XYZ file of C-alpha atoms in Angstrom:
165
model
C 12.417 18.715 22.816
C 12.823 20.850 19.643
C 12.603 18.641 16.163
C 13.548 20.826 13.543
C 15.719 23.788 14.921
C 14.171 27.103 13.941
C 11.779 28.512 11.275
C 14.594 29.318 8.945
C 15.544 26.163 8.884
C 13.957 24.854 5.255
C 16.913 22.267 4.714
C 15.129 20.114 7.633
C 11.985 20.044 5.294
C 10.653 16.404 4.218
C 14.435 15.141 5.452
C 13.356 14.597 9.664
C 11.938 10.917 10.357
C 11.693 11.053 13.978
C 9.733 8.268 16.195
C 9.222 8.603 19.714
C 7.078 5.694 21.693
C 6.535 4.492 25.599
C 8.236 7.506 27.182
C 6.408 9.408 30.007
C 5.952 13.060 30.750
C 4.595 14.047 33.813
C 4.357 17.772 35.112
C 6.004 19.923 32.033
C 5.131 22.477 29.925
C 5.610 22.005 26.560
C 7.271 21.030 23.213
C 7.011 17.463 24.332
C 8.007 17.688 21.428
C 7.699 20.633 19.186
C 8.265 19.941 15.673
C 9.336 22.018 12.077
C 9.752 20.678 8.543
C 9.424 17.146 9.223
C 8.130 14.639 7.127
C 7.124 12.345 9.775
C 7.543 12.206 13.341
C 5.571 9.781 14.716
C 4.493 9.903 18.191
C 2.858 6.722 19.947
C 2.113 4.860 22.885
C 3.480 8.250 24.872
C 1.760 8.950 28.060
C 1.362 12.959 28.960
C 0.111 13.883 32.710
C -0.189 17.430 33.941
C 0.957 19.352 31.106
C 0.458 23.090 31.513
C 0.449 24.309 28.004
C 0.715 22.219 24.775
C 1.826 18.845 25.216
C 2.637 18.071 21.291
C 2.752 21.356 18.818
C 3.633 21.009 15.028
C 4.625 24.281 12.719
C 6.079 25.224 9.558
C 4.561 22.061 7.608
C 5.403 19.405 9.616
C 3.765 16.453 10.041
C 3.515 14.392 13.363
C 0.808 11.038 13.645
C -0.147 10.942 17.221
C -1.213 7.512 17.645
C -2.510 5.502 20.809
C -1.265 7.865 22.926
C -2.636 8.816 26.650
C -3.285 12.679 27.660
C -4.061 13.038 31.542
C -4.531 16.825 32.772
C -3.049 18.473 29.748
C -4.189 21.933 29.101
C -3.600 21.764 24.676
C -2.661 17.926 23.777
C -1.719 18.940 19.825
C -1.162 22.061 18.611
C -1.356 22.244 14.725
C -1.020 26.604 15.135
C 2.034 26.911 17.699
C 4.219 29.956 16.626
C 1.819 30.868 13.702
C 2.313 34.252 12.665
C 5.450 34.905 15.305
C 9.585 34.658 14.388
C 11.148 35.672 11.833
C 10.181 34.284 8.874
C 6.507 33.914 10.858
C 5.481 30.501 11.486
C 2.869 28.918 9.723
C 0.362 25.951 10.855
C 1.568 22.543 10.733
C -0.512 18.877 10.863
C -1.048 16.248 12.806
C -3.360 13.180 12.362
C -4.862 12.414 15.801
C -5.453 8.452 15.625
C -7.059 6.876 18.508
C -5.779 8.926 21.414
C -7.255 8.520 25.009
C -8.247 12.327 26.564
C -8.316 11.526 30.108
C -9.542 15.370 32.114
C -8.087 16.853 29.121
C -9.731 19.426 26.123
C -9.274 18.722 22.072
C -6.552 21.435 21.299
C -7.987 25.069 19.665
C -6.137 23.886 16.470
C -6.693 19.727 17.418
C -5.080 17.483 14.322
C -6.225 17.986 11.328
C -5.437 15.271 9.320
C -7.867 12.215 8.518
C -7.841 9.133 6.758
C -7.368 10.346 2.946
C -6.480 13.802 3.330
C -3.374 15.040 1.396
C -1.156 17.674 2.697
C -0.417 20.019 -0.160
C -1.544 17.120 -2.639
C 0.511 14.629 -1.244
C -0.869 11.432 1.093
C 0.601 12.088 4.782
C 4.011 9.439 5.055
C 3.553 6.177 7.190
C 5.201 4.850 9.754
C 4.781 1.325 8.168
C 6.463 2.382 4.891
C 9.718 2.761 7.240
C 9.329 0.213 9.990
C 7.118 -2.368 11.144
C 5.480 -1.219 14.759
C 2.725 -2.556 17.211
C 0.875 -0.630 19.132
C -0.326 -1.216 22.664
C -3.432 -0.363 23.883
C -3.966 3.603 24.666
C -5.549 2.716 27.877
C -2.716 0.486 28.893
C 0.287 3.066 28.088
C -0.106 4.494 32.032
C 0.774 1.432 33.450
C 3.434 0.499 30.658
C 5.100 3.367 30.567
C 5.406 4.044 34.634
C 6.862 0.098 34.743
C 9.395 0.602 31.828
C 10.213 4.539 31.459
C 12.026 6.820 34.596
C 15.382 6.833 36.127
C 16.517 3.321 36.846
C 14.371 1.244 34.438
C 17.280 0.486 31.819
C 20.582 -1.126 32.736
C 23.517 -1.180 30.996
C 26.415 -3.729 30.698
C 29.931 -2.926 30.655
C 29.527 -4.457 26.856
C 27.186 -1.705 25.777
C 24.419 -4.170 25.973
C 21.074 -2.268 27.969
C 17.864 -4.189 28.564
């Protein structure tokens, strides 16, 4: 899942507000997702099993909040340096505030998040979710078991009115 198309691709910059919460992914790769130029994509409750390369990667400035978020088996959970120094214009590092995260069989990245409470990213204080949207989180423990009873082929069901539940 690509956030922010390529690194040429400077109108994206502080314009991409991108959540995504309570999905599962279980035996990929990567880019799950991989993000450029955002402002905020905000990645929580997400549960990542078997994961052969990086599960979450940010580049070219963006900045993604991992937050409550379970990593099972996954070989580089956030990647702050994906694509640095390759492409054309060469990538450059991106952040990512890791914020209570479970790491379940699974290493802190070689370029982890970098962001903590009070750090600035080129002067600037890191965007919010909250100054957007309200938002609970569950329990990072509890995402496993949330996510396999509410996220897979099946779990949503539509209406002929549109209405899905």
């Amino acid at each position: 899942m690509l956030i922010g198309a390529d690194n040429n691709s400077t109108n994206d910059q502080d314009d991409l507000h991108v959540t995504l919460h309570h999905n599962r992914f279980v035996d990929c790769d990567q880019r799950l997702p991989r993000v450029r130029f955002s402002e905020l994509v905000h990645v929580y409750n997400n549960y990542y099993k078997n994961v052969e390369s990086y599960a979450i990667g940010s580049a070219m400035g963006a900045y993604v909040l991992v937050e409550s978020t379970y990593f099972q088996n996954v070989e580089d959970p956030i990647d702050t340096c994906v694509g640095v120094g390759g492409g054309d214009p060469p990538g450059v590092k991106g952040f990512a505030a890791d914020r209570d995260n479970e790491y379940d069989n699974s290493r802190r990245s070689r370029c982890p998040g970098n962001i903590g409470a009070g750090d600035l990213i080129n002067g600037v204080a890191p965007a919010e979710p909250s100054t957007f949207y309200s938002y609970t989180v569950d329990d990072k423990t509890d995402v496993p078991s949330i996510t396999l009873a509410g996220a897979g082929t099946g779990k949503i069901v539509c209406r002929s009115d549109g209405l899905c539940a």
